[in-house]
Amino acid sequence: MVIVIGGGASGLGLAWDLLLRSIPVMVVEMGDIGSGTSGRFHGLLHSGGRYVVSDVQAARECWEENRILKRVAGAAIKATGGYFLSVDDEGDAYVQDWVKGAEAIGLPVKEVAVGQIRETVENLGPWVRRGFSVPDGVLEGFTLLHLLRLNIENLGGEILTHTTVTDIRHENGRVVGVEVMDKDGPRVIACDAVVNAAGPYAGEVARLFHDGIAMQLSRGTMLIFANRRVPYVINRLAPPGDGDIIVPHGETAILGTTDVLQEDPGSTRATREEAQYLMQLGQRLFADMDRWRVLRAFTGVRPLYQDGQEIRDSRYISRDFTVIDHGQRRGLVGAFSLVGGKWTTYRLMAEHMADAVAAYLKVKRSSRTAEVPLQTAVEMDLRPGPTICECERVSLGQLARWPCASLTEWRTRSWFAMGPCQGTMCGHRGALLAMAVQTPSTALRELSQLRHERERGWWPTTWGDNARQWALGQALRHQTLAEEAWSDE
Ligand SMILES: Cc1cc2nc3c(=O)[nH]c(=O)nc-3n(C[C@H](O)[C@H](O)[C@H](O)COP(=O)(O)OP(=O)(O)OC[C@H]3O[C@@H](n4cnc5c(N)ncnc54)[C@H](O)[C@@H]3O)c2cc1C
């Protein structure tokens, strides 16, 4: 059996690939599914357009995977298309290089009159000069993670959440098991191979393999607006920079991102300064953005990897990925790491990693993930029942489809507590429902975690209507609902 450390895009993608080759797998995730970077990203299914000048290999992979994912993971993809727009201060030289780069990888780009784009995108800034259509799309991260989970479990794969890998067991330099810790304490799980798909924590996990790797972590903050705002993805046609992409996501739109090197894999608190900086940058594309209703800010940490090079600007670290066989370096035999890459290329990353693991286990079957579509859940005939979350229109019937592993899992499956009131009322209702299957103290602890997590992203964007919503939420919670004040200390 193979143990995969990490329940993000890389780990679940790998588990699915291995299972299709009939290799038994267990995924071990220390939080909830998607609690790492895969639940904290921009939501862009790249066409590759962003990288055609500076990172050609990553651009090619994105374009290839963009087409494959539309086929095999269609339930989690919205093929909206997108535009690259140049504004006054970008030189024509870059635009020409970009068009040539797109042609070189066979990416279909087409110049469209700015007047025509303005007919479908409201309030585009007056500085926009040229526009090119690209086959960008929207990748619904939580939907795809839950889809992968369903398909993995249907093939007999096991997924342990809230379980941390703390050490590796080995005999004669060869992996024989992992030590894990969960709410019931420590235990050992035997395995034949182990794969580190721990995202930003990959450097720490690799140390357990007796073979450190130098991750180049980069922090990116994004803003979510309360309305969809754009029908397709809008990118600024310029060398990759900050605040230059806006992605429609369900009823919302996400603007991002920043790109700053940081060492701590777990530092994901967005700041007010970052939120205001993004608002300023966004106004180069949309002059009226300061009047858009913002919901919250959030931050993810890119698990980038560029071995042995000193890096000053994380934008110049390749978005390509690397498969590491630690047994072939100086580490344990049967230990592997999968690092770098993008959500858009998770399937390809998993295929390469699974090739290496299958070769180690002497299994000759090759990858089938580009052909086998992910099955979606059979819709249950449940009457919707009373509304639990008014903002996102989530009913009791929808929540009842999934056993409540945690309030966070309910949130990422159903979208409850994601709307303008950020769970002020439905947080309580959710906790009350959770009490049917959990002890009251567990449900209340999860409610407090939900409050904590929502407030972290809400507070940096409390201006205008969002500040009024915040004040109303505080009053309802602490006076009407008599909640105790939450403290960050
Ligand atoms: C700001 C930002 C914007 C982005 N936007 C895009 C985009 O628009 N499109 C795109 O294609 N890509 C985008 N990306 C990149 C993409 O999100 C990441 O490449 C991808 O999500 C990484 O997935 P992962 O599975 O490798 O890591 P993660 O999702 O972080 O998964 C690793 C998991 O391992 C778990 N873990 C760690 N240590 C242990 C342990 N010891 N035991 C058990 N579990 C452990 C963690 O809890 C975590 O859940 C963006 C990234 C950032 C930061």
XYZ file of C-alpha atoms and ligand atoms in Angstrom:
542
model
C 0.000 0.000 0.000
C 1.078 3.576 -0.707
C 0.555 6.319 1.865
C 0.040 9.787 0.441
C 0.690 12.666 2.843
C -1.629 15.582 2.041
C -5.279 15.870 1.003
C -4.897 18.715 -1.485
C -4.976 18.664 -5.284
C -1.610 16.867 -5.575
C -2.358 14.189 -2.949
C -5.905 13.380 -4.064
C -4.891 13.526 -7.744
C -2.124 11.030 -7.021
C -4.393 8.709 -5.032
C -6.878 8.613 -7.931
C -4.119 7.832 -10.436
C -2.645 5.021 -8.299
C -6.056 3.451 -7.655
C -6.804 3.381 -11.394
C -3.583 1.343 -11.687
C -4.984 -0.989 -8.973
C -2.398 0.137 -6.395
C -3.996 0.430 -2.918
C -3.730 3.886 -1.357
C -4.366 5.683 1.915
C -4.349 9.509 2.042
C -3.448 11.111 5.376
C -4.473 14.763 5.831
C -3.805 16.755 8.977
C -6.798 19.095 8.547
C -9.907 18.916 6.380
C -9.715 18.109 2.674
C -8.558 21.305 0.931
C -7.452 23.046 4.113
C -4.057 23.794 2.500
C -3.298 25.853 -0.604
C -5.811 23.926 -2.737
C -8.624 25.637 -0.815
C -6.859 29.032 -0.909
C -6.225 29.777 -4.555
C -7.555 32.003 -7.306
C -9.846 29.533 -9.050
C -8.307 30.000 -12.501
C -8.118 27.112 -14.923
C -5.097 28.480 -16.735
C -4.956 28.376 -20.506
C -1.211 28.936 -20.184
C -1.524 32.547 -21.428
C -0.020 33.933 -18.239
C 3.226 32.014 -18.749
C 3.814 32.028 -22.536
C 6.638 34.572 -22.303
C 8.329 33.788 -18.987
C 7.685 30.076 -18.241
C 7.059 28.246 -21.507
C 7.103 24.673 -20.162
C 4.478 25.568 -17.519
C 2.427 27.328 -20.249
C 2.437 24.208 -22.468
C 1.410 21.986 -19.557
C -1.429 24.329 -18.582
C -2.820 24.432 -22.119
C -2.697 20.627 -22.447
C -4.252 20.063 -19.012
C -6.883 22.765 -19.553
C -8.311 20.615 -22.374
C -8.011 17.333 -20.483
C -9.703 18.652 -17.322
C -12.632 20.027 -19.305
C -13.157 16.409 -20.465
C -12.576 14.398 -17.294
C -13.548 16.847 -14.537
C -16.271 18.845 -16.304
C -18.497 19.014 -13.190
C -15.894 21.230 -11.479
C -14.930 23.382 -14.480
C -16.663 26.381 -16.022
C -15.367 26.994 -19.539
C -16.000 30.742 -19.354
C -13.119 31.803 -21.590
C -11.150 34.902 -20.769
C -9.405 38.010 -22.037
C -5.920 39.422 -21.741
C -6.188 43.227 -21.760
C -3.330 45.658 -22.258
C -3.569 49.096 -20.657
C -1.838 52.348 -21.575
C 1.437 51.832 -19.807
C 2.305 48.419 -21.293
C 4.603 48.585 -24.303
C 3.638 47.059 -27.638
C 6.860 45.025 -27.538
C 5.491 42.881 -24.709
C 2.173 42.410 -26.504
C 4.062 41.165 -29.600
C 6.204 38.767 -27.537
C 3.054 37.485 -25.861
C 1.242 36.824 -29.150
C 4.344 35.027 -30.512
C 4.626 32.976 -27.299
C 0.968 31.951 -27.528
C 1.390 30.916 -31.172
C 4.497 28.884 -30.277
C 2.523 26.645 -27.908
C -0.532 26.477 -30.184
C -2.736 28.518 -27.825
C -5.691 29.961 -29.767
C -5.660 33.713 -29.021
C -7.669 36.231 -31.023
C -7.621 40.026 -30.906
C -11.075 41.434 -30.151
C -12.046 45.120 -30.430
C -12.095 46.729 -26.973
C -15.515 48.240 -27.793
C -16.904 44.731 -28.251
C -15.449 43.579 -24.903
C -16.980 46.623 -23.180
C -20.420 45.469 -24.325
C -20.171 42.420 -22.046
C -17.922 43.689 -19.232
C -19.252 46.695 -17.343
C -17.047 49.646 -16.384
C -13.811 48.492 -17.912
C -11.243 51.244 -17.211
C -10.753 53.884 -19.938
C -7.058 52.960 -20.144
C -7.689 49.544 -21.697
C -6.293 49.595 -25.252
C -6.237 46.076 -26.686
C -7.874 42.750 -25.816
C -7.190 39.111 -26.776
C -9.528 36.197 -26.103
C -8.052 33.015 -24.541
C -9.550 29.653 -23.466
C -9.124 30.346 -19.722
C -11.746 28.894 -17.398
C -12.826 28.573 -13.787
C -11.705 25.632 -11.651
C -13.982 25.125 -8.631
C -11.400 23.816 -6.193
C -13.615 22.485 -3.404
C -15.955 20.840 -5.905
C -13.055 19.062 -7.611
C -11.512 17.964 -4.305
C -14.807 16.460 -3.126
C -15.259 14.814 -6.538
C -11.795 13.245 -6.294
C -12.583 12.101 -2.771
C -15.813 10.428 -3.885
C -14.064 8.616 -6.752
C -11.141 7.542 -4.554
C -13.480 6.113 -1.924
C -15.574 4.391 -4.618
C -12.427 2.521 -5.716
C -11.641 1.467 -2.140
C -9.070 4.165 -1.317
C -9.024 5.355 2.284
C -8.805 9.010 3.352
C -7.979 9.913 6.947
C -8.607 13.557 7.863
C -7.485 15.347 11.051
C -4.568 12.926 11.147
C -0.947 14.123 11.003
C 2.055 12.126 9.786
C 4.680 12.677 12.471
C 7.457 10.249 11.470
C 8.471 7.504 9.047
C 9.281 3.914 10.038
C 12.117 2.289 8.050
C 14.182 -0.886 8.027
C 17.595 -1.076 6.324
C 16.991 2.375 4.816
C 13.657 1.326 3.258
C 10.226 2.746 4.183
C 7.957 0.263 6.021
C 5.361 2.510 7.631
C 4.362 5.932 8.945
C 3.643 7.173 12.440
C 0.473 9.229 12.670
C -1.298 11.203 15.357
C -5.050 11.738 15.531
C -7.564 12.545 18.269
C -7.116 9.044 19.705
C -3.328 9.384 19.974
C -0.314 7.999 18.065
C -0.236 4.808 15.968
C 1.749 3.198 13.144
C 0.380 2.336 9.679
C 2.397 -0.111 7.565
C 3.061 0.724 3.901
C 5.340 -0.112 0.967
C 5.975 3.460 -0.165
C 5.169 6.982 1.017
C 4.616 10.142 -1.021
C 5.008 13.640 0.319
C 2.265 15.777 -1.269
C 2.243 18.170 1.687
C 2.239 21.398 -0.351
C 3.916 24.219 1.597
C 4.862 21.687 4.318
C 6.780 19.493 1.840
C 10.145 20.754 3.154
C 9.236 19.673 6.693
C 7.940 16.272 5.604
C 11.051 15.650 3.450
C 13.173 15.970 6.582
C 11.392 12.844 7.876
C 12.810 11.103 4.755
C 16.372 12.067 5.870
C 16.685 14.240 2.763
C 15.818 17.931 3.096
C 14.493 19.890 0.116
C 14.573 23.670 -0.207
C 11.022 24.875 -0.856
C 10.532 28.457 -2.065
C 7.259 29.432 -0.419
C 5.404 32.420 -1.748
C 2.424 34.106 -0.161
C -0.494 35.316 -2.257
C -3.467 37.340 -1.006
C -6.781 37.671 -2.859
C -10.030 39.650 -2.473
C -13.540 38.240 -2.954
C -16.310 40.539 -4.157
C -19.958 39.864 -3.337
C -21.120 39.870 -6.968
C -19.941 38.051 -10.050
C -18.936 41.302 -11.791
C -17.279 39.691 -14.830
C -18.667 36.953 -17.087
C -15.190 35.588 -17.893
C -11.649 35.686 -16.596
C -9.897 39.031 -17.070
C -6.083 39.113 -17.057
C -3.869 42.127 -17.502
C -1.618 41.641 -20.528
C 1.714 42.427 -18.882
C 4.591 40.485 -17.325
C 3.097 38.561 -14.348
C 2.531 41.078 -11.551
C 0.262 41.773 -8.574
C -3.525 42.238 -8.690
C -3.767 41.550 -12.405
C -6.358 38.737 -12.670
C -10.056 38.683 -11.847
C -11.948 35.372 -11.924
C -15.766 34.952 -11.744
C -16.514 32.279 -9.161
C -20.159 31.268 -8.617
C -21.959 34.437 -7.535
C -18.673 36.144 -6.608
C -15.501 37.408 -8.269
C -11.949 36.955 -6.992
C -9.193 39.523 -7.565
C -5.570 38.558 -7.002
C -2.956 38.168 -6.195
C 0.217 39.233 -4.421
C 3.441 37.205 -4.580
C 5.867 37.561 -1.676
C 8.479 35.064 -0.448
C 7.850 33.821 3.095
C 9.273 31.025 5.229
C 6.299 29.960 7.351
C 4.126 27.365 5.516
C 1.190 28.062 7.840
C 1.065 31.870 7.722
C -2.222 32.581 5.905
C -3.625 35.659 7.620
C -4.428 38.406 5.086
C -3.657 41.954 6.177
C -5.608 45.182 5.708
C -2.603 46.652 3.846
C -2.656 43.777 1.342
C -6.418 44.198 0.844
C -6.088 47.940 0.192
C -3.103 47.419 -2.114
C -5.128 44.971 -4.230
C -8.028 47.460 -4.436
C -5.650 50.096 -5.809
C -4.189 47.715 -8.408
C -7.605 46.444 -9.503
C -8.648 49.983 -10.395
C -6.239 49.923 -13.364
C -8.675 47.480 -14.984
C -11.969 48.607 -13.397
C -12.131 52.298 -12.550
C -15.155 51.892 -10.247
C -13.759 48.996 -8.219
C -13.666 51.110 -5.048
C -17.481 50.957 -5.113
C -17.663 47.148 -5.500
C -18.963 45.324 -2.445
C -16.057 43.344 -1.044
C -16.664 40.221 1.111
C -13.316 39.153 2.513
C -9.603 38.666 1.853
C -7.754 35.365 2.021
C -4.200 34.154 1.623
C -2.593 30.987 0.262
C 1.017 29.821 0.264
C 2.466 28.599 -3.048
C 4.501 25.419 -2.597
C 7.137 26.371 -5.188
C 10.419 24.574 -5.618
C 13.625 25.586 -7.383
C 16.460 23.559 -5.977
C 19.831 25.127 -5.290
C 19.167 28.648 -6.587
C 19.004 31.878 -4.679
C 15.637 33.511 -5.338
C 14.844 37.199 -4.843
C 11.503 37.506 -6.642
C 9.066 34.595 -6.400
C 7.384 35.592 -9.685
C 10.447 34.225 -11.501
C 10.259 30.792 -9.882
C 8.938 28.340 -12.451
C 5.351 27.087 -11.993
C 6.529 23.743 -13.335
C 6.646 20.753 -10.959
C 9.275 18.255 -9.765
C 9.095 14.568 -8.808
C 11.751 13.605 -6.262
C 12.776 9.992 -5.576
C 14.543 10.333 -2.210
C 15.946 6.797 -2.470
C 17.915 7.900 -5.518
C 19.325 10.903 -3.618
C 20.479 10.514 -0.052
C 17.184 9.665 1.642
C 14.994 6.674 2.442
C 14.198 4.157 -0.296
C 10.462 4.124 -1.078
C 10.025 7.805 -0.155
C 8.980 10.337 -2.810
C 8.040 14.033 -2.959
C 5.814 15.887 -5.426
C 6.469 19.635 -5.341
C 5.728 22.855 -7.272
C 3.143 23.057 -10.055
C -0.369 24.504 -10.240
C -3.910 23.361 -9.522
C -4.425 23.342 -13.323
C -1.634 20.772 -13.750
C -2.435 18.544 -10.730
C -3.443 15.612 -12.964
C -0.194 15.683 -14.945
C 1.824 16.024 -11.732
C 0.027 13.020 -10.295
C 0.651 11.012 -13.470
C 4.430 11.612 -13.320
C 4.555 10.869 -9.605
C 2.482 7.694 -10.008
C 4.814 6.549 -12.833
C 7.754 6.752 -10.399
C 5.870 4.975 -7.578
C 4.558 2.245 -9.921
C 8.093 1.637 -11.248
C 9.342 1.291 -7.659
C 6.562 -1.191 -6.848
C 7.197 -3.000 -10.175
C 3.626 -2.365 -11.362
C 3.505 -2.035 -15.160
C 0.096 -0.356 -15.593
C 0.118 3.222 -16.931
C -1.993 6.264 -16.109
C -5.665 6.383 -17.130
C -6.648 9.697 -15.540
C -6.688 11.537 -18.879
C -9.355 9.146 -20.197
C -11.471 8.092 -17.217
C -13.938 10.849 -16.271
C -14.566 11.513 -12.584
C -18.028 10.233 -11.646
C -20.301 12.735 -9.941
C -22.480 11.807 -6.954
C -25.904 10.395 -7.697
C -28.336 13.159 -6.757
C -30.480 12.036 -3.844
C -34.156 12.774 -3.907
C -34.217 14.981 -0.849
C -36.781 17.650 -0.282
C -34.929 20.931 0.262
C -36.445 21.567 3.721
C -35.926 24.820 5.650
C -33.237 27.272 4.583
C -30.083 27.125 6.704
C -27.995 29.779 4.936
C -29.991 32.631 3.381
C -27.000 34.297 1.668
C -26.009 31.194 -0.309
C -29.493 29.621 -0.344
C -28.366 26.355 1.292
C -31.201 24.167 2.593
C -31.334 21.531 5.309
C -31.847 18.910 2.576
C -28.562 19.899 0.917
C -26.595 19.650 4.165
C -28.237 16.338 5.039
C -26.559 14.747 1.996
C -23.254 14.630 3.811
C -22.519 13.319 7.285
C -21.116 16.206 9.331
C -17.394 15.343 9.634
C -16.853 19.000 10.586
C -18.572 22.352 10.034
C -15.682 23.262 7.701
C -16.405 20.236 5.547
C -20.089 21.192 5.372
C -19.012 24.702 4.390
C -16.716 23.592 1.566
C -19.259 21.087 0.245
C -22.346 23.277 0.328
C -20.989 26.867 0.402
C -22.931 27.669 3.587
C -21.455 30.573 5.642
C -19.643 31.890 2.545
C -21.999 34.806 1.721
C -22.107 38.470 2.826
C -22.984 37.719 6.481
C -20.136 35.174 6.703
C -22.154 32.712 8.761
C -23.525 35.134 11.375
C -26.838 33.284 11.573
C -26.251 30.011 9.718
C -23.137 29.277 11.785
C -25.439 28.798 14.773
C -27.926 26.722 12.826
C -25.113 24.542 11.466
C -23.712 23.969 14.970
C -27.169 23.043 16.242
C -27.544 20.474 13.449
C -24.039 19.144 14.117
C -25.077 18.485 17.724
C -27.303 15.675 16.438
C -24.133 13.698 15.589
C -21.457 15.352 17.754
C -21.193 16.226 21.410
C -22.328 19.811 22.199
C -18.777 20.773 23.181
C -17.348 19.517 19.837
C -20.034 21.375 17.881
C -19.418 24.577 19.861
C -15.652 24.266 19.380
C -16.201 23.938 15.638
C -18.511 26.955 15.670
C -15.783 28.934 17.370
C -13.248 27.724 14.743
C -15.657 28.728 11.979
C -16.046 32.214 13.536
C -12.284 32.537 13.910
C -11.607 31.505 10.310
C -14.334 33.735 8.820
C -13.299 36.776 10.896
C -9.650 36.436 9.849
C -10.628 37.148 6.269
C -13.489 39.541 6.963
C -11.717 42.020 9.227
C -9.072 43.235 6.692
C -11.884 44.322 4.331
C -14.187 46.106 6.761
C -14.885 49.310 4.901
C -18.128 50.697 3.380
C -21.066 48.273 3.386
C -18.850 45.461 4.581
C -18.022 47.428 7.755
C -21.739 47.962 8.376
C -22.368 44.243 7.842
C -19.532 43.452 10.287
C -21.025 45.731 12.970
C -24.477 44.182 12.500
C -22.974 40.686 12.722
C -21.138 41.528 15.952
C -24.302 42.953 17.508
C -26.399 39.923 16.549
C -23.840 37.444 17.784
C -22.875 39.069 21.033
C -26.245 40.559 22.022
C -29.064 38.639 20.331
C -27.328 35.239 20.292
C -25.327 35.897 23.491
C -22.099 34.437 22.074
C -18.984 34.992 24.082
C -16.481 37.411 22.521
C -13.919 35.503 20.516
C -10.305 36.206 21.325
C -7.313 35.656 19.087
C -4.896 35.479 22.004
C -2.476 32.857 -3.961
C -2.481 31.651 -4.844
C -3.239 31.640 -6.014
C -3.211 30.528 -6.847
N -3.997 30.535 -7.950
C -3.988 29.472 -8.774
C -4.867 29.452 -9.889
O -5.672 30.364 -10.089
N -4.819 28.381 -10.702
C -3.965 27.333 -10.495
O -3.954 26.413 -11.311
N -3.155 27.301 -9.416
C -3.157 28.336 -8.546
N -2.374 28.335 -7.433
C -1.507 27.174 -7.172
C -2.265 26.001 -6.553
O -3.256 26.447 -5.667
C -1.297 25.070 -5.818
O -0.232 24.742 -6.672
C -1.990 23.784 -5.368
O -3.190 24.040 -4.692
C -1.050 23.001 -4.446
O -1.718 21.819 -4.046
P -1.013 20.783 -3.107
O -1.915 19.614 -2.981
O 0.366 20.522 -3.611
O -0.841 21.520 -1.703
P -1.953 21.737 -0.557
O -3.270 22.039 -1.128
O -1.379 22.716 0.398
O -2.069 20.311 0.127
C -1.116 19.827 1.034
C -1.848 19.228 2.212
O -0.909 18.515 3.032
C -1.363 18.581 4.370
N -0.231 18.245 5.241
C 0.933 18.933 5.385
N 1.745 18.301 6.265
C 1.082 17.180 6.669
C 1.400 16.111 7.569
N 2.576 16.072 8.218
N 0.481 15.145 7.767
C -0.716 15.161 7.111
N -1.060 16.150 6.248
C -0.167 17.139 6.025
C -1.860 20.027 4.494
O -2.784 20.168 5.546
C -2.482 20.277 3.115
O -3.894 20.095 3.124
C -2.403 29.408 -6.530
C -1.680 29.407 -5.342
C -1.734 30.507 -4.493
C -0.993 30.484 -3.207
